[in-house]
mmCIF file of C-alpha atoms in Angstrom:
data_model
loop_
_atom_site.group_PDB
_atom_site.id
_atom_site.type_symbol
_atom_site.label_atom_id
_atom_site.label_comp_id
_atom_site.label_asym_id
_atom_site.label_seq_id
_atom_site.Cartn_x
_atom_site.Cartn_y
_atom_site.Cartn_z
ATOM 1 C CA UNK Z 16 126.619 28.405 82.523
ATOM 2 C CA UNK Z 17 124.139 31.014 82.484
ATOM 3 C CA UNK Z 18 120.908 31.410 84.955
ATOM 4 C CA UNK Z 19 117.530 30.887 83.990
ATOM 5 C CA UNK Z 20 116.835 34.347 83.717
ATOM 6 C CA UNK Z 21 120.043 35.261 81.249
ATOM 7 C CA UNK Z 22 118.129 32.402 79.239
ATOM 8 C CA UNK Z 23 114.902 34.087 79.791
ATOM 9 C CA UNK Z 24 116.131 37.617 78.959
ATOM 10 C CA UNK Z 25 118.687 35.825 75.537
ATOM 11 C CA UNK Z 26 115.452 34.334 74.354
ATOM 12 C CA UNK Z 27 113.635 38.156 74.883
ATOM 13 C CA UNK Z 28 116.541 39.689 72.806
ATOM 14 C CA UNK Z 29 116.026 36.993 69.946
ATOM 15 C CA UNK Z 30 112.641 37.385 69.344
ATOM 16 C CA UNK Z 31 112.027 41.054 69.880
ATOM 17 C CA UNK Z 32 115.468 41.087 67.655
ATOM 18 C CA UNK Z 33 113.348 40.015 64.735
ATOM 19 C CA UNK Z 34 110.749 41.986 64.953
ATOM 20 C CA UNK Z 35 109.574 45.691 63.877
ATOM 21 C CA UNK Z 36 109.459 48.581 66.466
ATOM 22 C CA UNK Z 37 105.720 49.418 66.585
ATOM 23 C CA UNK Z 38 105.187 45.830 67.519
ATOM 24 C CA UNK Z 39 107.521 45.786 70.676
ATOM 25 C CA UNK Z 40 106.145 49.059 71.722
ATOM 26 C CA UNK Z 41 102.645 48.193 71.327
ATOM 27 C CA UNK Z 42 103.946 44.655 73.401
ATOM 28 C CA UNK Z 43 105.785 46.914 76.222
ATOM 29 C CA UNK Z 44 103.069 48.725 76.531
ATOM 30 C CA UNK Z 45 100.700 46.474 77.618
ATOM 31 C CA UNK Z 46 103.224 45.541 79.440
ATOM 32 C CA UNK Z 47 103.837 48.199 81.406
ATOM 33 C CA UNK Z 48 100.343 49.307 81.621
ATOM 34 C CA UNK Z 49 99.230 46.170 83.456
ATOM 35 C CA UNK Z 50 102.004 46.599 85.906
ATOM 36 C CA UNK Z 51 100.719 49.919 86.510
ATOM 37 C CA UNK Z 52 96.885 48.709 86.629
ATOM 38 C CA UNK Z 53 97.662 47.468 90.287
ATOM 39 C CA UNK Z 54 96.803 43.551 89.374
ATOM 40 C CA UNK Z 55 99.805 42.855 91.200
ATOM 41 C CA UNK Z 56 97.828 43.967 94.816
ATOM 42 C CA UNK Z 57 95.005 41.814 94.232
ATOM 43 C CA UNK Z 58 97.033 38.154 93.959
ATOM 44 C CA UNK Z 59 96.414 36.075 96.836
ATOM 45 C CA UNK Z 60 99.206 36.472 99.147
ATOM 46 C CA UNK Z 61 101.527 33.895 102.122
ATOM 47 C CA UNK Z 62 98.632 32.698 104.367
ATOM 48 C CA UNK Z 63 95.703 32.966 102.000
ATOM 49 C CA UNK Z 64 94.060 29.829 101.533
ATOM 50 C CA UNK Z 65 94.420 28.526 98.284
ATOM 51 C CA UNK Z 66 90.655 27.826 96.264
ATOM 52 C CA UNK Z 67 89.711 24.625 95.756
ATOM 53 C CA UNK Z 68 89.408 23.567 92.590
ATOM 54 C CA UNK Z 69 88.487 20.135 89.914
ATOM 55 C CA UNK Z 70 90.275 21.279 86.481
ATOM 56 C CA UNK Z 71 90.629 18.721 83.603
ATOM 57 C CA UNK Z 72 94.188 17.626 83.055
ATOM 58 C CA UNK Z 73 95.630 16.783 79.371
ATOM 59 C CA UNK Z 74 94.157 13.612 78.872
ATOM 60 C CA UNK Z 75 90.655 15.079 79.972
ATOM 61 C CA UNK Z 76 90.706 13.417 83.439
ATOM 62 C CA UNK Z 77 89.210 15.537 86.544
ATOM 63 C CA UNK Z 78 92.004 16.456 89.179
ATOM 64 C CA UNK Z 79 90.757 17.796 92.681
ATOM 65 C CA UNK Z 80 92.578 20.007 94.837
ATOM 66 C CA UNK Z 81 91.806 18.130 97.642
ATOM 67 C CA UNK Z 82 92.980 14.975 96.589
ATOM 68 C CA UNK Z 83 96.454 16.466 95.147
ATOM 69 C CA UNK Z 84 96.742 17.624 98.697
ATOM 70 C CA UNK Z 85 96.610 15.179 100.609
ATOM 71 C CA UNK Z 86 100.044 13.592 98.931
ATOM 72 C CA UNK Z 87 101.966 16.826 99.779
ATOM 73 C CA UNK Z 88 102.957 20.250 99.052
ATOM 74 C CA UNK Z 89 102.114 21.375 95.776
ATOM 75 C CA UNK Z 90 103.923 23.820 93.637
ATOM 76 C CA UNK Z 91 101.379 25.398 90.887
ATOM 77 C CA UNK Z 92 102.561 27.636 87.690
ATOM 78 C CA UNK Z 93 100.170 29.553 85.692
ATOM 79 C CA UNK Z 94 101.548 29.780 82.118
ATOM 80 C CA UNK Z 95 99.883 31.761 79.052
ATOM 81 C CA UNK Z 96 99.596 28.810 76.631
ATOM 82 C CA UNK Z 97 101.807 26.753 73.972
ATOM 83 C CA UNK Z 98 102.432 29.826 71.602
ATOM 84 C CA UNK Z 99 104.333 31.511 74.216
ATOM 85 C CA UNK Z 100 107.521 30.610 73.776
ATOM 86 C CA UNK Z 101 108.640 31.762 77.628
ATOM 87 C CA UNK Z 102 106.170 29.675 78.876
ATOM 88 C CA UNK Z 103 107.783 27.070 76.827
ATOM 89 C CA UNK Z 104 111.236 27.823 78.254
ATOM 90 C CA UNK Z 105 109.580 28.210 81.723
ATOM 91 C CA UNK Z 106 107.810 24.387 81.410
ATOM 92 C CA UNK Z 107 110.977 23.096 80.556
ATOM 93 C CA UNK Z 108 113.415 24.992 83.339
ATOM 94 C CA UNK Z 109 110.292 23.359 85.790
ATOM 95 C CA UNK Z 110 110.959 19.828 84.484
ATOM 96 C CA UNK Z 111 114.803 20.192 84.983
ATOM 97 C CA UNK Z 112 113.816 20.769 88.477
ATOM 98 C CA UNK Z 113 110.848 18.065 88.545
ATOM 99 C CA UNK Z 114 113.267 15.600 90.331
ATOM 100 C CA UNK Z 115 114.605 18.359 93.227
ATOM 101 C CA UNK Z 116 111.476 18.974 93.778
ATOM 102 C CA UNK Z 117 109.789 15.754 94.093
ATOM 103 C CA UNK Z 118 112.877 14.609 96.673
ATOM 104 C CA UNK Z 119 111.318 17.666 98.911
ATOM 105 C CA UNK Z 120 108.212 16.293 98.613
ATOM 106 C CA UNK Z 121 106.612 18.795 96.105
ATOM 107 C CA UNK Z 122 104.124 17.904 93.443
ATOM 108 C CA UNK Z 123 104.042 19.600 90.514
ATOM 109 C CA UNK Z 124 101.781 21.124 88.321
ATOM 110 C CA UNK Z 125 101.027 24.055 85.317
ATOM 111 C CA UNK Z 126 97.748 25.240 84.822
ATOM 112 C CA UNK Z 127 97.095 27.314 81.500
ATOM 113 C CA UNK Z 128 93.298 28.719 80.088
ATOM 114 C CA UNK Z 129 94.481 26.277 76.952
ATOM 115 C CA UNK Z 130 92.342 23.387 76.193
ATOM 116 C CA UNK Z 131 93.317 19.490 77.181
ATOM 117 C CA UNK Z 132 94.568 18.996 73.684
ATOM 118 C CA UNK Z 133 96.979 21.712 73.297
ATOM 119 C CA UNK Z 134 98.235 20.793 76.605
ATOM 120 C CA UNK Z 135 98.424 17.300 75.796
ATOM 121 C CA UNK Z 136 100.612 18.409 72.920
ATOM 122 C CA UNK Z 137 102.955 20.652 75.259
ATOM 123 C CA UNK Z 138 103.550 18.327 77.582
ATOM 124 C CA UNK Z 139 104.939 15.712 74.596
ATOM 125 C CA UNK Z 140 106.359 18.530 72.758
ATOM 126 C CA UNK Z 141 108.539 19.471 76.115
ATOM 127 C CA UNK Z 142 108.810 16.131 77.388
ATOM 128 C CA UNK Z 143 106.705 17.176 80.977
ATOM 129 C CA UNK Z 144 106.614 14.291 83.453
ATOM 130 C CA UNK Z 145 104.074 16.425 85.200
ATOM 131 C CA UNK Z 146 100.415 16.976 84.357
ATOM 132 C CA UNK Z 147 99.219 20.585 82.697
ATOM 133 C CA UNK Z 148 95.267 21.318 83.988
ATOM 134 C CA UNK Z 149 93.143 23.460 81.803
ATOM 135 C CA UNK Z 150 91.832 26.013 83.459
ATOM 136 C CA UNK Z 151 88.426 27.528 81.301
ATOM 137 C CA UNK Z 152 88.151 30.714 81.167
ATOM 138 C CA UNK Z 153 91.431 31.468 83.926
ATOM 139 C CA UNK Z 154 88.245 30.966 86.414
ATOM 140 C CA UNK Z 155 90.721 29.604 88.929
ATOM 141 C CA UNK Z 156 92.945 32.535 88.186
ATOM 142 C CA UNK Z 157 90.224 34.963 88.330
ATOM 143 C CA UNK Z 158 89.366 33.407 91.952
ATOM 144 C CA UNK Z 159 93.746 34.116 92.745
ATOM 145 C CA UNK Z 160 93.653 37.595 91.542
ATOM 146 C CA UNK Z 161 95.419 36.574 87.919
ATOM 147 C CA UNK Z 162 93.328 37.136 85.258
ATOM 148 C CA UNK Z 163 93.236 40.394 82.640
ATOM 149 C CA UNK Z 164 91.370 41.191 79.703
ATOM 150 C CA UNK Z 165 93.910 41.137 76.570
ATOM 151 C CA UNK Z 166 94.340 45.006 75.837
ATOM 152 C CA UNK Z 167 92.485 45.541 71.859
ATOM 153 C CA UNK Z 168 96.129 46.448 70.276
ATOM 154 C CA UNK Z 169 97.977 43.595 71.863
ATOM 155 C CA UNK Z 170 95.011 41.316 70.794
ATOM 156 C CA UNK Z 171 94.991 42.891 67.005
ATOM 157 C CA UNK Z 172 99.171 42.278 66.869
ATOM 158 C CA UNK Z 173 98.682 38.698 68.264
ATOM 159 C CA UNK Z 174 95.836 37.843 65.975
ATOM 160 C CA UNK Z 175 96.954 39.684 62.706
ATOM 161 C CA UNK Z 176 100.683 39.783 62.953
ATOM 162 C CA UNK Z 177 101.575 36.594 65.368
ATOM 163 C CA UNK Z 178 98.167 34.366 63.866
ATOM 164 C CA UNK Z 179 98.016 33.598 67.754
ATOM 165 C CA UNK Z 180 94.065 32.064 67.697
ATOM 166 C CA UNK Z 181 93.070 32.443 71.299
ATOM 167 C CA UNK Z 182 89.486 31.406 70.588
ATOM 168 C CA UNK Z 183 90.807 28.074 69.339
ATOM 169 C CA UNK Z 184 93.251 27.629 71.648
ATOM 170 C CA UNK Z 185 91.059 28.463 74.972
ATOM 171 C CA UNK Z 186 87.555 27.174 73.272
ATOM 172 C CA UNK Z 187 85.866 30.825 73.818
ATOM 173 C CA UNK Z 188 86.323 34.264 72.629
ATOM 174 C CA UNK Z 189 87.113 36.186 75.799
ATOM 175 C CA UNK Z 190 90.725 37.184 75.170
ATOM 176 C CA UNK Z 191 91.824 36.822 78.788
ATOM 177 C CA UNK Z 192 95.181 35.938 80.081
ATOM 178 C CA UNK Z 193 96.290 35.041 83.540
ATOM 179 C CA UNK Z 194 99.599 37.032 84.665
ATOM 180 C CA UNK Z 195 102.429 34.060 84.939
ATOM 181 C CA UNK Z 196 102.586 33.105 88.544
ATOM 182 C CA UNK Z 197 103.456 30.376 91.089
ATOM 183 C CA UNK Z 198 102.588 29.127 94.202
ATOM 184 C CA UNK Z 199 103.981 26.575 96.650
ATOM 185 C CA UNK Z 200 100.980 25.753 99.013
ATOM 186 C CA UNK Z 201 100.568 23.572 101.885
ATOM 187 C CA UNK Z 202 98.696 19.972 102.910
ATOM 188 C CA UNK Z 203 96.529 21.934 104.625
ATOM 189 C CA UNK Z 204 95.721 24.207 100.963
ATOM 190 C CA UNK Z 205 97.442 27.351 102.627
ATOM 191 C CA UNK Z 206 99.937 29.084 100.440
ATOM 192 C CA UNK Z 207 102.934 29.034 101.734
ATOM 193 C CA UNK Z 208 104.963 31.360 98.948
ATOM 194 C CA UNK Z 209 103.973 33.232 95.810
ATOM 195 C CA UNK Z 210 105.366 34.876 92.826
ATOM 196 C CA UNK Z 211 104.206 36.780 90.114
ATOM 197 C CA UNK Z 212 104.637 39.107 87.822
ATOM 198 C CA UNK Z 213 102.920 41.399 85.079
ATOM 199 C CA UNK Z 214 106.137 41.189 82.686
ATOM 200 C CA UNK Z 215 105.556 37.439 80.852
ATOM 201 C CA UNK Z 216 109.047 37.593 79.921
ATOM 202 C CA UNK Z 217 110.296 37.172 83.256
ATOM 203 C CA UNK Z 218 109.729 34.241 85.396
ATOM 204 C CA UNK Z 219 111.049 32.925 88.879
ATOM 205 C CA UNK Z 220 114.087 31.135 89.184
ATOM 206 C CA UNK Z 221 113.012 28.131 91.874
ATOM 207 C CA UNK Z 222 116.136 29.020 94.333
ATOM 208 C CA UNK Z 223 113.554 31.237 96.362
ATOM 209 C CA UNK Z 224 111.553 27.542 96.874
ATOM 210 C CA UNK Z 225 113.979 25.530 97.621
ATOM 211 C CA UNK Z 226 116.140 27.969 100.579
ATOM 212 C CA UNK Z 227 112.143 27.926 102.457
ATOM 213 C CA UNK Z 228 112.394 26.626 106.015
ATOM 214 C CA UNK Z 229 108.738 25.175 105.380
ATOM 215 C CA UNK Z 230 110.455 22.313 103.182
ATOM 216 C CA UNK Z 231 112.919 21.652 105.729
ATOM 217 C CA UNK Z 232 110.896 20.444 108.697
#
């Protein structure tokens, strides 16, 4: 059986399989470039208090931080929105591991810049037992150090060539992203691990959660 991340890497060589060179180069390159912009230094980090928060979830009701907390530890995942098909893969590897995670104790939940209806139509599409929270503007993931400006020839291929509409989609014309991250965080709001990473094609496998001596106890 292969790993989540031959699954993340088959679906990679599918889709940039069917596509042109100057569009995987101009993809690559942004890419690479905001690897190399040092976003990755300004993400919260193990120990940092995690911001509260009140974000709409897909049926439009208001969710608090502080009263998700108080049930448990809670496992966030920043995703880029329903047109990106590893996020798609990514929602679905998380609700495979929805019921592991719950029997440590872990709530779950995805937060994306989308807005409640295309979330509400994720979550049925990918049959999510856990609720996505729209996040306006990736304010929350500004405030975590995950937010970035879509670069203008990345924007141009995903408006022109993919008919990506992020205006639609995220109810303003900013063009930002967050970078695709997670975070297990405490009762007490402190973050307790964190992963993330500038490449959207790669996500976490959940083995890194699950072998932490914080869900033992």
């Amino acid at each position: 059986m292969k790993s989540f991340q031959e699954k993340m890497a088959a679906l990679q060589k599918t889709l940039e399989g069917r596509m042109p060179a100057d569009y995987i180069q101009i993809m690559h390159k942004a890419t690479a470039d905001l690897g190399a912009s040092g976003i990755q230094e300004g993400v919260l980090k193990v120990g940092d208090k995690f911001p509260a928060f009140t974000l709409k979830n897909q049926d439009g009701a208001p969710i608090q931080s502080t009263e998700i907390f108080k049930k448990g530890p809670v496992l966030f995942t920043f995703y880029r929105g329903i047109w990106c098909p590893y996020c798609n893969m990514d929602l679905g590897y998380l609700q495979q591991n929805a019921e592991k995670l719950a029997e440590l104790g872990v709530q779950l939940f995805a937060i994306s810049p989308e807005l409640p209806a295309f979330l509400q139509k994720t979550k049925q599409q990918q049959k999510l037992d856990f609720d996505l929270l729209h996040d306006f503007k990736s304010e929350l993931g500004q405030e975590l150090g995950l937010r970035f400006s879509v670069p203008t020839e990345l924007k141009a291929l995903y408006a022109n060539q993919f008919k990506i509409d992020l205006d639609k989609h995220q109810g303003h014309s900013d063009w930002t992203l967050p970078m695709p991250a997670r975070f297990l965080v405490d009762q007490d709001g402190v973050i307790q691990y964190v992963e993330s990473n500038p490449d959207y094609t790669t996500r976490p496998a959940l083995e890194a959660v699950y072998a932490l001596d914080f869900l033992k106890k």
